Amino acid sequence: MTHLLRDDECDAGRRTRRTRLWLMWLAGGALFCGAQPFTTVGGPADSIMTLVMPVLFVAGIVAGVRLNRPRPRWPWLMLAGSGLTAVAGAGIWWAGFPTVSLAVVMTVYPLEAAALLFIVRGASWRQDRAGLLDTAMISVGLALACWLLVVSPLMPVYAALPGGAFAMLFPFGDVMLLGVLFRYFTSRGPRNATFWQISVSVLVQAVSHMAALVPVILGFDAPDLRAFTSLAAFLMAGAALHPSMRILTGRPPSPVTEMSPRRVVLTNLACMAAPVLLLAQGALQNGEVDWIAAGIGCIILFALVTVRMVDLVGEVQDKASQLDAVAHIDALTALPNRRAWDVELDRRIAAARRHGTPVVVAIVDLDNFKRYNDEHGHQGGDELLTSAALVWKAELRPEDLLARYGGEEFGAIFDHSKLADADHIMERLQSVTPLGQTFSAGAAQWDGNETPDELLARADAALYAAKRAGRDRVFVSTTR
């Protein structure tokens, strides 16, 4: 007991130290971001801070992985790898290869997005197909908006830049990260400090990047948003340093199956993105619209919506099948229940009437079941019913039906059988009745004219005759 207390005290101490380190990291990040606006853009201090920032990003994540030891570690190390990629891209830029630099830096976005999805196992198509489809619809809508309202107006600016073809892809990287953020919120999972730091980091990064482009489109001077970009990096690395990262890492998100009003609104807005954006672009650009991009966006969105609708219809059909099975299956014995028995008896009598084939109905009642239940308890009684159903069903032919009629009574239908055939089958059932118990049964063969209720009444009368005669026997009804 003393050792357990000491272990708990040690764990609490470690968590406290890690929390303090996390707070120190955020405080240092606040100082870094606060100092950044006071440096000259492109000056020596700014260049050093631009290079140091991704290095600190990598160091923070690696330190968090070593301290918190998440399982698995590789998604976090993959996230750190995106920081190393940014460092490599900056080095290539300063070496005088801007086009190659932009191509390298562009790979930071898919690396970061994939790492964030793998951290929460949010990329599983099998686990949450609906969530991924909704995320894809939102992402396509955002990408279309990004192209029509941001990238398209800036095409002349991008054309004048070295590596402009790669430069115009950067806004789509932010759209990709916003899609990851939406994926985080379309599933149920831990909403701890690490989760919120990642979410705020992604949002700050995407919004600050887009906010830097909007003034350029409108012809204004772009504001200095370097501090916000650095803040996003510090928050992301801080998420790795916080002790709660172990709880978030590796836990597959629980899919949200119901369509909440917010989810419906967001997916509908995504589907309406193409026509709304065409109207907006036409209004902003004197009637000039990019119909090719809008058309491609519409095709992709409609395809995603179609797959989503097919899945929803499939889910409804599966639920209906499950409800139908529950309504017709006895929960204890897994045999057809009384409702299924009534339906099947009517169907088989109708088939026998059409084809002129014989059919026999039998009612089986376990002898002295109430006394057995009192002696062995309800659990023992349930075990007897379950065992009897299992062994009796194994003795029947594939075309025969065994159902739980009610309580300790079972019903059997023997297709294409006469009373002599049914009697042989009942003898086999008597020989395998479990736990040393016996049963009484009454059987009746359909006479070709009577209704299912009349046939059942004759079998029931034969059962009571067998019980009055001393139990542990099978009586048959030969006449109406």
mmCIF file of N, CA, C and O in Angstrom, residues 419 443-445 447 458 476-480:
data_model
loop_
_atom_site.group_PDB
_atom_site.id
_atom_site.type_symbol
_atom_site.label_atom_id
_atom_site.label_comp_id
_atom_site.label_asym_id
_atom_site.label_seq_id
_atom_site.Cartn_x
_atom_site.Cartn_y
_atom_site.Cartn_z
ATOM 1 N N LEU A 419 -47.929 -37.784 -39.652
ATOM 2 C CA LEU A 419 -47.823 -37.984 -38.208
ATOM 3 C C LEU A 419 -46.745 -38.995 -37.854
ATOM 4 O O LEU A 419 -46.043 -38.847 -36.847
ATOM 5 N N ALA A 443 -49.325 -33.376 -31.173
ATOM 6 C CA ALA A 443 -49.099 -33.141 -32.591
ATOM 7 C C ALA A 443 -50.392 -33.350 -33.366
ATOM 8 O O ALA A 443 -51.249 -34.159 -32.969
ATOM 9 N N ALA A 444 -50.544 -32.600 -34.466
ATOM 10 C CA ALA A 444 -51.716 -32.739 -35.329
ATOM 11 C C ALA A 444 -51.299 -32.500 -36.766
ATOM 12 O O ALA A 444 -50.492 -31.613 -37.037
ATOM 13 N N GLN A 445 -51.876 -33.301 -37.672
ATOM 14 C CA GLN A 445 -51.586 -33.126 -39.100
ATOM 15 C C GLN A 445 -52.720 -32.342 -39.738
ATOM 16 O O GLN A 445 -53.899 -32.568 -39.455
ATOM 17 N N ASP A 447 -55.558 -31.254 -42.057
ATOM 18 C CA ASP A 447 -56.479 -32.119 -42.799
ATOM 19 C C ASP A 447 -56.791 -31.611 -44.195
ATOM 20 O O ASP A 447 -57.585 -32.226 -44.926
ATOM 21 N N ARG A 458 -56.102 -28.335 -32.186
ATOM 22 C CA ARG A 458 -56.039 -29.796 -32.067
ATOM 23 C C ARG A 458 -54.714 -30.242 -31.466
ATOM 24 O O ARG A 458 -54.663 -31.149 -30.631
ATOM 25 N N VAL A 476 -50.966 -37.687 -30.362
ATOM 26 C CA VAL A 476 -51.295 -37.111 -31.659
ATOM 27 C C VAL A 476 -52.802 -37.018 -31.797
ATOM 28 O O VAL A 476 -53.555 -37.813 -31.210
ATOM 29 N N SER A 477 -53.222 -36.017 -32.568
ATOM 30 C CA SER A 477 -54.634 -35.844 -32.854
ATOM 31 C C SER A 477 -54.883 -36.313 -34.272
ATOM 32 O O SER A 477 -54.286 -35.781 -35.220
ATOM 33 N N THR A 478 -55.736 -37.305 -34.434
ATOM 34 C CA THR A 478 -55.964 -37.873 -35.756
ATOM 35 C C THR A 478 -57.195 -37.337 -36.419
ATOM 36 O O THR A 478 -57.358 -37.423 -37.635
ATOM 37 N N THR A 479 -58.123 -36.745 -35.644
ATOM 38 C CA THR A 479 -59.370 -36.195 -36.202
ATOM 39 C C THR A 479 -59.621 -34.811 -35.624
ATOM 40 O O THR A 479 -59.077 -34.465 -34.579
ATOM 41 N N ARG A 480 -60.477 -34.057 -36.319
ATOM 42 C CA ARG A 480 -60.841 -32.716 -35.858
ATOM 43 C C ARG A 480 -61.818 -32.805 -34.720
ATOM 44 O O ARG A 480 -62.689 -33.648 -34.680
#
